[in-house]
CSV table of C-alpha atoms and ligand atoms in Angstrom, one decimal:
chain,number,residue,atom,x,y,z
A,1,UNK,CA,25.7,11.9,-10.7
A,2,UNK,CA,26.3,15.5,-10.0
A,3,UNK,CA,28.6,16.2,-6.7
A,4,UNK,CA,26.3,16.0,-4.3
A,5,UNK,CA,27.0,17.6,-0.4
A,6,UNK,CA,25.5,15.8,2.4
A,7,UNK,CA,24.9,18.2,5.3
A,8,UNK,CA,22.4,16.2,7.4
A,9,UNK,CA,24.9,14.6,9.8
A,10,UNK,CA,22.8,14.7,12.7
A,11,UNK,CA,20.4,12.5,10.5
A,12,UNK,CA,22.8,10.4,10.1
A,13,UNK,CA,26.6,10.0,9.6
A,14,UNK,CA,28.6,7.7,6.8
A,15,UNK,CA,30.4,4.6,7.9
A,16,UNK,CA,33.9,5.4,9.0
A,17,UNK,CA,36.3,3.2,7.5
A,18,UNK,CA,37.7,1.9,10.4
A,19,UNK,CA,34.1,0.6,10.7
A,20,UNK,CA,33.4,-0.4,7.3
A,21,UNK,CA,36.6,-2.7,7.6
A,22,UNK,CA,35.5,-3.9,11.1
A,23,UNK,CA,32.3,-4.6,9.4
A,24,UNK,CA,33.5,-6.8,6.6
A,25,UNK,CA,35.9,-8.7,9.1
A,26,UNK,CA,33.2,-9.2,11.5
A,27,UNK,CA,30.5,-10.9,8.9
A,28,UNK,CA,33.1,-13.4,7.8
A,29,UNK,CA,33.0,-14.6,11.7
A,30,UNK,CA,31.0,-17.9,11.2
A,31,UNK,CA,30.5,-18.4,15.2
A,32,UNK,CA,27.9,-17.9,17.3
A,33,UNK,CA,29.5,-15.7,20.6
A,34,UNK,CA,27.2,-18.3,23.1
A,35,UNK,CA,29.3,-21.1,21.5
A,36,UNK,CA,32.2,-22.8,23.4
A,37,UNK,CA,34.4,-23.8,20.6
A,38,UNK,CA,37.3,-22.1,18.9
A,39,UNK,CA,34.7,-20.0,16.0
A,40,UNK,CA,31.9,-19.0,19.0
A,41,UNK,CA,34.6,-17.7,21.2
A,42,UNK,CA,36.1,-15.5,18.1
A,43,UNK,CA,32.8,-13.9,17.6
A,44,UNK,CA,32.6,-13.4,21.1
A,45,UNK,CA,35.9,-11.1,21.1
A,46,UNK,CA,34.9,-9.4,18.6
A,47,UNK,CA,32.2,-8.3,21.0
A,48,UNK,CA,34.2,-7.9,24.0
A,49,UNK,CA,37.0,-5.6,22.0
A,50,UNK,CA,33.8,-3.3,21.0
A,51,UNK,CA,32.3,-3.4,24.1
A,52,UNK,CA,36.1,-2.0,25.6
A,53,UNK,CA,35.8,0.4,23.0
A,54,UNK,CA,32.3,1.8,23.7
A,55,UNK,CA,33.1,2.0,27.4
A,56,UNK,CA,36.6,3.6,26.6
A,57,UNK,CA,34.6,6.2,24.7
A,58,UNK,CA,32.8,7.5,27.6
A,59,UNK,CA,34.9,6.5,30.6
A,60,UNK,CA,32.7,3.4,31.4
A,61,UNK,CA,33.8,-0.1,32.3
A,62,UNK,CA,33.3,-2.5,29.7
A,63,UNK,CA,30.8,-5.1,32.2
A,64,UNK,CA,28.4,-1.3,31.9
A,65,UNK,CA,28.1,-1.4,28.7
A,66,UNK,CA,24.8,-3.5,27.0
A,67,UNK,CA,24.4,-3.6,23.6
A,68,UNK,CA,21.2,-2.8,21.7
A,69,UNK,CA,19.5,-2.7,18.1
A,70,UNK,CA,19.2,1.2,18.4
A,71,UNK,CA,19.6,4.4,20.7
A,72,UNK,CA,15.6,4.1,20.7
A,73,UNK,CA,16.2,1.2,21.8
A,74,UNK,CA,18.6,1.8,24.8
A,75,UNK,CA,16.4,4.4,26.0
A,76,UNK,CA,13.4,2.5,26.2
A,77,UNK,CA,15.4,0.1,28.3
A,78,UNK,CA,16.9,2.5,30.6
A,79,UNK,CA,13.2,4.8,31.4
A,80,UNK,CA,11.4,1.8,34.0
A,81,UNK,CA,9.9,2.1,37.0
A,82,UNK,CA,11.9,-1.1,38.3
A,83,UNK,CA,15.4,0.3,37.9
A,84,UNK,CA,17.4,-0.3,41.2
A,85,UNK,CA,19.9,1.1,42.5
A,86,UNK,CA,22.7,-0.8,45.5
A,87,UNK,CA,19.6,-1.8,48.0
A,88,UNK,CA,17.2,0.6,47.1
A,89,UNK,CA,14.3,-1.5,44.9
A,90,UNK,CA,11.4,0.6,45.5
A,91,UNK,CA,9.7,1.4,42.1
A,92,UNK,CA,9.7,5.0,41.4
A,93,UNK,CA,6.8,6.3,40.8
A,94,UNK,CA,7.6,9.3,38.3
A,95,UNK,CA,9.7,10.3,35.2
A,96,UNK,CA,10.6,14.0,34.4
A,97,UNK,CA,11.8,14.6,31.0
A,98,UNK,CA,12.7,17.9,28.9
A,99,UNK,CA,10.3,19.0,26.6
A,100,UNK,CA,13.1,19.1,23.8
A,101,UNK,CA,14.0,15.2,24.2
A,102,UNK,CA,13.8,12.9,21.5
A,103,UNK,CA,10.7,11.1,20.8
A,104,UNK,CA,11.9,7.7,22.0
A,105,UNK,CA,12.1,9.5,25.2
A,106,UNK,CA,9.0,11.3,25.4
A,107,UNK,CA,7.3,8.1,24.5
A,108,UNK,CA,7.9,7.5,28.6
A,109,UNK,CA,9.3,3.9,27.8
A,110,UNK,CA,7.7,1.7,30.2
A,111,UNK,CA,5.8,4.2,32.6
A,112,UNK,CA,2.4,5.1,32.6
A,113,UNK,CA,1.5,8.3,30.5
A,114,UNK,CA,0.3,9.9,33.8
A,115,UNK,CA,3.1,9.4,35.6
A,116,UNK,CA,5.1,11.2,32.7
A,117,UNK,CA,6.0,15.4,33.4
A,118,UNK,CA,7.7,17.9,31.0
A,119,UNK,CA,10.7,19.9,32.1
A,120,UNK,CA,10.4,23.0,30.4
A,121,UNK,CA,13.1,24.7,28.7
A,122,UNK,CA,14.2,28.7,28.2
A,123,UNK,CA,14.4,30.7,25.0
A,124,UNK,CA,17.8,29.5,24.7
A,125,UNK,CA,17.1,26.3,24.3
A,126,UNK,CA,18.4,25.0,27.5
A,127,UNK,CA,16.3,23.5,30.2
A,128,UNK,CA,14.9,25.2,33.2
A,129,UNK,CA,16.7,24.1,36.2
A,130,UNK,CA,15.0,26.0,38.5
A,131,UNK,CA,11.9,24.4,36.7
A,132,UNK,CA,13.3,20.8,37.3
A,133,UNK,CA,14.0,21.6,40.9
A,134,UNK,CA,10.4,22.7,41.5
A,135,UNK,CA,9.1,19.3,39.7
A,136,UNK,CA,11.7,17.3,42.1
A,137,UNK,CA,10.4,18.8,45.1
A,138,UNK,CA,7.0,17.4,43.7
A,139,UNK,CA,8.4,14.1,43.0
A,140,UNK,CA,10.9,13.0,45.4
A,141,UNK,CA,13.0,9.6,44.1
A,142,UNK,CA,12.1,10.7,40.7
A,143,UNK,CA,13.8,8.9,37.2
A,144,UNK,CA,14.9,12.3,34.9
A,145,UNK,CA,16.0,11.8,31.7
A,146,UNK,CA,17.8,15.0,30.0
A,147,UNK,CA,19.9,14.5,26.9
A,148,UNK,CA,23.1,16.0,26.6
A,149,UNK,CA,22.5,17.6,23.4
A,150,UNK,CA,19.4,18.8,21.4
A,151,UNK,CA,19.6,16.6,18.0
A,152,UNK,CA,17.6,19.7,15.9
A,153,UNK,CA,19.6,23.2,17.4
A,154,UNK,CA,22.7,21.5,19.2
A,155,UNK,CA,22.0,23.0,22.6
A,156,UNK,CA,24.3,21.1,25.0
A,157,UNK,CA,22.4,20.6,28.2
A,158,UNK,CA,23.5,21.7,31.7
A,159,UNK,CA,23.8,18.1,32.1
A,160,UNK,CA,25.9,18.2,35.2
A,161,UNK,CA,23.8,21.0,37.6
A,162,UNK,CA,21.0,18.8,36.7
A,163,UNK,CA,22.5,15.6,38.0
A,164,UNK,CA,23.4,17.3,41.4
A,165,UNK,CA,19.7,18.1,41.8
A,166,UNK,CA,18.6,14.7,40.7
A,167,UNK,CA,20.9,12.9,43.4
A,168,UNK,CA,20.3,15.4,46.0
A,169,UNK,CA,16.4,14.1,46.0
A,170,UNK,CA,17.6,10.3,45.8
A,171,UNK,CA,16.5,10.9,42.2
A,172,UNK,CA,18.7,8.8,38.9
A,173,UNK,CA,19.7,10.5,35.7
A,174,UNK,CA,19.4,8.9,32.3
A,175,UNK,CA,21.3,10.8,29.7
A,176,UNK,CA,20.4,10.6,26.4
A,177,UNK,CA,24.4,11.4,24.9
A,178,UNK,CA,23.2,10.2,21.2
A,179,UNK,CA,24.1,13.2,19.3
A,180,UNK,CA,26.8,14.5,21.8
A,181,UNK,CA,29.4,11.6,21.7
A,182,UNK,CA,31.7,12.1,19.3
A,183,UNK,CA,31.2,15.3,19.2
A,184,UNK,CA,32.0,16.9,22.2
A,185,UNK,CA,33.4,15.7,26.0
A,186,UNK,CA,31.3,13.0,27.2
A,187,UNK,CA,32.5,11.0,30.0
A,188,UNK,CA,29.4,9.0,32.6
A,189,UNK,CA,31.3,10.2,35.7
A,190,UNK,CA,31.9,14.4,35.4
A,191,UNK,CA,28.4,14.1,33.6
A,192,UNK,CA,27.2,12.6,36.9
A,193,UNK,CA,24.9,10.3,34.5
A,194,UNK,CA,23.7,6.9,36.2
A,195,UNK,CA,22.5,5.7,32.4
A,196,UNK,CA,23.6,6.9,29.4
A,197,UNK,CA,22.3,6.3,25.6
A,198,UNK,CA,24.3,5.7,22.6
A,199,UNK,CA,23.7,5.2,18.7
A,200,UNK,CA,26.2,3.6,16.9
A,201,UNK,CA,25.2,5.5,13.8
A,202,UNK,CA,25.6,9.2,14.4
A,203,UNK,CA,29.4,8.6,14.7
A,204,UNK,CA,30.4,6.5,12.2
A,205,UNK,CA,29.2,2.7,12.6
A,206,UNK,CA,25.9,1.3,11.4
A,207,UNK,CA,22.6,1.9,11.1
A,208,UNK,CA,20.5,-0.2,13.8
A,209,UNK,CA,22.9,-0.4,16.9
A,210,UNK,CA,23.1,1.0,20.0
A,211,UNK,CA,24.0,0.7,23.4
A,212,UNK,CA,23.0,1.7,27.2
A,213,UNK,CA,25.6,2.1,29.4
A,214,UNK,CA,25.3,2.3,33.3
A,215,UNK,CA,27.1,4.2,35.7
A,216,UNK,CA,28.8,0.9,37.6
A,217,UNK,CA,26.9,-2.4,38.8
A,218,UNK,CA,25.0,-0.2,41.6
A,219,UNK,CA,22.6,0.5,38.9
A,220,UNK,CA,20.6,-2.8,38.4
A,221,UNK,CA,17.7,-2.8,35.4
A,222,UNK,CA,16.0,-6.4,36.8
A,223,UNK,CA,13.4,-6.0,33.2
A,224,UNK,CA,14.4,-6.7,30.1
A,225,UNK,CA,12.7,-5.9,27.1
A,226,UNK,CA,13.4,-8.9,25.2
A,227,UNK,CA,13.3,-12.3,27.2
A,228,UNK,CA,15.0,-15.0,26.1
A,229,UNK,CA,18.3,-16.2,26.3
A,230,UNK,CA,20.8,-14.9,28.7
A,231,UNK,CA,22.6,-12.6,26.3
A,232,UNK,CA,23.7,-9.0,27.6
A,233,UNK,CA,24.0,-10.2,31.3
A,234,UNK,CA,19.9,-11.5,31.0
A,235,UNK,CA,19.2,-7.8,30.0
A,236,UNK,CA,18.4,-8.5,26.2
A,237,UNK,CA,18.1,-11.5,25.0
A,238,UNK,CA,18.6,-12.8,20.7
A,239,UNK,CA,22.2,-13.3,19.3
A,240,UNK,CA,24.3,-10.2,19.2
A,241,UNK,CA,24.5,-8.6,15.8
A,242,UNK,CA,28.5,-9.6,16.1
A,243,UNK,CA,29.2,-7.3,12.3
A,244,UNK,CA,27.4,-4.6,13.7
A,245,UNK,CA,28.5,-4.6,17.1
A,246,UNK,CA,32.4,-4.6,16.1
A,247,UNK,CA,31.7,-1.9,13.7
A,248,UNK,CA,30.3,0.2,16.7
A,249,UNK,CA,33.3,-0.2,18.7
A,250,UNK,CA,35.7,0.3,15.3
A,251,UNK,CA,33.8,3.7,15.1
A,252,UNK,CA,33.7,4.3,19.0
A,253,UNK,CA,37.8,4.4,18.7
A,254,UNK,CA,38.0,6.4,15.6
A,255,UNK,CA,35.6,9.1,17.5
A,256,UNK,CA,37.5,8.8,20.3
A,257,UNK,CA,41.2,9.1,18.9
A,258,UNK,CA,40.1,12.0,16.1
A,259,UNK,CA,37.0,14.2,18.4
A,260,UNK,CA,39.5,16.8,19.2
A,261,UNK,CA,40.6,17.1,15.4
A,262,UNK,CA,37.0,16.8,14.3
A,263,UNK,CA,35.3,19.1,16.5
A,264,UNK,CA,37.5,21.9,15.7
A,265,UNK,CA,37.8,21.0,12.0
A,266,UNK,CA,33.5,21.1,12.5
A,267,UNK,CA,33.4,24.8,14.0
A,268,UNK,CA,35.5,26.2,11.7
A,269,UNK,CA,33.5,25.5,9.1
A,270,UNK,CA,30.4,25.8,10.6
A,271,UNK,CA,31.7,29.2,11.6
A,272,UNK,CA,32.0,30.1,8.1
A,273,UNK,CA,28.7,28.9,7.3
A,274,UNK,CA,27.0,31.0,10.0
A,275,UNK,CA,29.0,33.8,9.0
A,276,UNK,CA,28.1,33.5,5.4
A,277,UNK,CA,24.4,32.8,6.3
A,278,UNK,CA,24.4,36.4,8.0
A,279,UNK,CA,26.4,38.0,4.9
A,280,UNK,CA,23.3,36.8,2.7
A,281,UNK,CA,20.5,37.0,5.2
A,282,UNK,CA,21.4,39.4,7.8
A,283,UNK,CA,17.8,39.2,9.3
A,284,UNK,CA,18.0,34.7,9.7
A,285,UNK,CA,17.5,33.5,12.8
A,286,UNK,CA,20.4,30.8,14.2
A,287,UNK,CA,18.2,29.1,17.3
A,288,UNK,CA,20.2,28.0,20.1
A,289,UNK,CA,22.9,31.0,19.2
A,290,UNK,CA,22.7,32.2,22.9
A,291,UNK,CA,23.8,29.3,24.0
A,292,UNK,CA,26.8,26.4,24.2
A,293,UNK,CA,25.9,24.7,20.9
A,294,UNK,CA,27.5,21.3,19.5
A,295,UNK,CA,30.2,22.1,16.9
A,296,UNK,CA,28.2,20.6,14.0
A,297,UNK,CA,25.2,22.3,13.9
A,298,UNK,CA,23.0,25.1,13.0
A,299,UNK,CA,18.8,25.3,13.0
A,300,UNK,CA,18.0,28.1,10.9
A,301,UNK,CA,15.1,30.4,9.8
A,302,UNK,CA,14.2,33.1,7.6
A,303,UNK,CA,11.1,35.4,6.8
A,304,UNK,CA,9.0,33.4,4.1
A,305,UNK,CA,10.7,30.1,4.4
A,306,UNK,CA,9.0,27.0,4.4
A,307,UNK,CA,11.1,24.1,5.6
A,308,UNK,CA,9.6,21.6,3.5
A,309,UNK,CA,9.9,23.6,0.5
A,310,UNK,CA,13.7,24.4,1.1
A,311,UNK,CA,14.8,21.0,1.6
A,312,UNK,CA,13.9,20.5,-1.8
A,313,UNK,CA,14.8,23.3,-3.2
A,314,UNK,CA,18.8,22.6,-1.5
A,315,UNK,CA,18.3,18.6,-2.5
A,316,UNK,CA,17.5,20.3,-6.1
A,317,UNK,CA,21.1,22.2,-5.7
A,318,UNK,CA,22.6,19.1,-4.8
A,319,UNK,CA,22.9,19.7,-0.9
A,320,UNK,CA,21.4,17.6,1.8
A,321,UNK,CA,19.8,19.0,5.1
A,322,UNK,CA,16.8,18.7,7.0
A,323,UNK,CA,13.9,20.7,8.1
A,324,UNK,CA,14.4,20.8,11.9
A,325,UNK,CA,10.8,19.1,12.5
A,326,UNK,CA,10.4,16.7,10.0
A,327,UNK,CA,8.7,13.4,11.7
A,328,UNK,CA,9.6,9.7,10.2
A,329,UNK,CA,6.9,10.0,7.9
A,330,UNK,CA,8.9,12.7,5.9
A,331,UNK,CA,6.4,15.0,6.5
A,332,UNK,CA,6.9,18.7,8.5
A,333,UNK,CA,5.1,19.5,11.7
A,334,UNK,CA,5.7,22.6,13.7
A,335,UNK,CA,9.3,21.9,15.5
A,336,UNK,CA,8.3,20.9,19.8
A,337,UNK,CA,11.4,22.2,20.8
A,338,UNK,CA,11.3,25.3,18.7
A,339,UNK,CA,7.7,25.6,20.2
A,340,UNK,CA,9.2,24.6,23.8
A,341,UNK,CA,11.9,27.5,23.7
A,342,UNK,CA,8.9,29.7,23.1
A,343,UNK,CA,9.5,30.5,19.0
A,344,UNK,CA,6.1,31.3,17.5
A,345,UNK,CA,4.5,30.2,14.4
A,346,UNK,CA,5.3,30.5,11.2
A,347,UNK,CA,9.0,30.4,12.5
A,348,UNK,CA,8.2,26.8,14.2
A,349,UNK,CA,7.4,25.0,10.4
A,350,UNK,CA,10.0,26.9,8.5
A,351,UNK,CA,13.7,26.1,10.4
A,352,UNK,CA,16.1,23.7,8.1
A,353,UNK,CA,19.3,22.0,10.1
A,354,UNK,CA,22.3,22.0,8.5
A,355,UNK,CA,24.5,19.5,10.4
A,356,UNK,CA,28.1,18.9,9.3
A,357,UNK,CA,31.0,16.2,10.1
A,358,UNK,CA,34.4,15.2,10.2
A,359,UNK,CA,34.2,14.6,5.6
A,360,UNK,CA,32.7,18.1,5.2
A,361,UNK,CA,35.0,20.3,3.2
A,362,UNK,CA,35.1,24.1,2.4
A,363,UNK,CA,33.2,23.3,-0.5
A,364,UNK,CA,30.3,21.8,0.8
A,365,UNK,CA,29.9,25.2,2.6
A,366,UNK,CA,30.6,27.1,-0.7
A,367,UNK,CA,28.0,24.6,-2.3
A,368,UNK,CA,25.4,25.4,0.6
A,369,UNK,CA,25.7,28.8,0.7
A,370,UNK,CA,25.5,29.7,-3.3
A,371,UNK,CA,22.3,27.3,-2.8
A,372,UNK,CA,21.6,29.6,0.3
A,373,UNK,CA,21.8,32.6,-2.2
A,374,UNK,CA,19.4,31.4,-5.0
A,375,UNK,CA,16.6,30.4,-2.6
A,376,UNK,CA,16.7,33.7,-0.6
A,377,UNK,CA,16.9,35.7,-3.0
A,378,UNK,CA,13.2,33.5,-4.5
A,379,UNK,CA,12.5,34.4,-1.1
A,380,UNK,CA,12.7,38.3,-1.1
A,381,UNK,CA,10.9,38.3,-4.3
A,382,UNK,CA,8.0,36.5,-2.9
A,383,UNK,CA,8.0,38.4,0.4
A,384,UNK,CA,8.1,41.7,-2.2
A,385,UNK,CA,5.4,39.8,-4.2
A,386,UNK,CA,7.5,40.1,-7.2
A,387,UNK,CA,6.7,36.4,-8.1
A,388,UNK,CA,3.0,36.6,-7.2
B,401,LIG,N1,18.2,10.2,20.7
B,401,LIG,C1,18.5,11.3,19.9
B,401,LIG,C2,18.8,12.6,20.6
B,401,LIG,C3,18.5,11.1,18.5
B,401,LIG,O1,18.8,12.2,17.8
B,401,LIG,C4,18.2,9.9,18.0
B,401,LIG,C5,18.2,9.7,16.5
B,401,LIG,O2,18.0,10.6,15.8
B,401,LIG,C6,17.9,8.8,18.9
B,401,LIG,C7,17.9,9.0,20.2
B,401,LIG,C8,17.5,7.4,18.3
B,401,LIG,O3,18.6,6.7,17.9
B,401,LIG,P1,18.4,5.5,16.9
B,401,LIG,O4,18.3,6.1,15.5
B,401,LIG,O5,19.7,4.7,17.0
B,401,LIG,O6,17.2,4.8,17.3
């Protein structure tokens, strides 16, 4: 096969080695972690060294740390009315989320639809504090989830001013940190998060593994999702995926040792993607620009694109990116959070995200941007109506 360049990291990323090894190690356990004899309790540390390692990645102590099948998952458990916090167990009555979150926390996990409200966000892609404060005043104790960074422009969220509002009105903050760990700072205290999401395979473990960490053991979640045995402290019950799990916490300490190295190595190339994007196109638009972005990536649009079209035409030139909007199905609907930072038709169907990671090289960019070339210059034909 052709060399190929695979510029959809935010989709997801590749399996770190460190992982991949942890992996293989980890599958050859024959114990079950609940069992008492010599084979159960070696499955069991493999589980305890990862669950050190998650916490270590985001300053947490290992007992904060649950384990889950997925960040969908994890966020789903965090957004209930029943989360407790020291003495206080008085349901609350109201989530506020960002329009730009991701759809496992739109969804609302387990509140009611109407007692669901959308924070909405500026032209920059960041969301309206001023806006959140207004909807606190409205909703006093509320639960407000914000992510710490957009997975389709990269906007890093003002995580930290919003937590200060949130605790001022007796209000808890669930941060959604799936596509920011890794990537850039992310510890659960400066963040002034009470729960924070994880996904085991945006930096470099598997597919279908996640985790929800909590701020210390003031934060109580008395529901869990999954009843059964008492796995996860009682709040998720079935027998840890033990391979899985020790390849999250293989990857968790890879991201942790190499994110300075990595996020620098990231810029620098995405710098010279952006830069080379403008050379071609001078009149694209990079959403999020205006704002603090995540090293790895850039959502971008052009007169006369169409997202779904240039996916393929890029996969055609061997390179791998998304359209900014497309849903599970494959299919492209206008971006929300393009739509929620106020960008108007067409603009909202035709962005592509290009998303790159610690393996991309010079010449991915070189491969991106003479694909870049080609389909723009299809482009100003058409617009010309050259091609018609
Ligand atoms: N949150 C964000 C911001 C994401 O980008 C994703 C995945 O794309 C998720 C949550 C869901 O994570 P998972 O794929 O582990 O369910």
């Amino acid at each position: 096969m052709a060399e190929r360049s695979y510029l959809d990291w935010n989709a997801t990323a590749p399996l770190r080695d460190e992982a991949s090894a942890a992996l293989a190690a980890a599958l050859s356990l024959p114990g079950n972690p609940s069992s008492v004899h010599a084979e159960g309790r070696a499955a069991r540390r493999a589980v305890e060294r990862a669950r050190e390692q998650v916490a270590a990645l985001v300053g947490a102590r290992p007992g904060d740390v649950f384990f889950t099948s997925s960040g969908t998952e994890a966020n789903m458990l965090a957004l209930t009315p029943a989360i407790e916090v020291a003495d206080d167990k008085r349901p609350r009555s109201r989530l506020l989320v960002s329009a730009i979150e991701h759809a496992s926390v739109r969804a609302g996990g387990r509140f009611q639809r109407e007692a669901l409200d959308e924070i909405p966000v500026a032209a920059d892609g960041r969301v309206d504090l001023a806006a959140l404060a207004a909807a606190i005043a409205q909703s006093p104790r509320p639960l407000v989830s914000l992510m710490l960074a957009n997975n389709e422009t990269g906007v890093i969220q003002p995580v930290a001013e919003a937590a200060a509002l949130v605790h001022a009105a007796g209000g808890l903050l669930h941060v959604d940190a799936v596509q920011a760990v890794g990537r850039i700072d992310c510890d659960i205290a400066a963040l002034g998060a009470d729960l924070l999401t994880l996904s085991a395979h945006k930096i470099g473990g598997p597919k279908g593994v996640g985790a929800l960490v909590r701020r210390n053991d003031d934060i109580h979640l008395p529901e869990p999702l999954i009843r059964g045995g008492g796995q996860e402290r009682g709040l998720r019950a079935g027998t840890e995926n033990v391979a899985g799990i020790a390849a999250f916490g293989a990857a968790a300490a890879a991201a942790r040792r190499e994110r300075g190295r990595e996020a620098a190595h990231m810029l620098a190339l995405r710098g010279r993607l952006e830069t080379g994007l403008r050379a071609i196109s001078p009149q694209a638009t990079v959403f999020g620009a205006d704002a603090e972005r995540l090293p790895n990536t850039t959502l971008f649009a052009a007169a006369g694109m169409k997202a779904d079209t240039a996916v393929i035409a890029f996969d055609l030139e061997g390179v791998a990116v998304s359209s900014g909007a497309a849903c599970s199905s494959g299919k492209v609907q206008a971006s929300y959070v393009l739509a929620a930072m106020g960008v108007a038709p067409p603009l909202t169907r035709g962005a592509v995200r290009v998303s790159l990671g610690w393996s991309t090289t010079e010449a991915d960019i070189e491969r991106f941007l003479t694909a870049w070339r080609k389909l723009a210059t299809a482009l100003s034909k058409d617009e010309r109506g050259i091609a018609a």
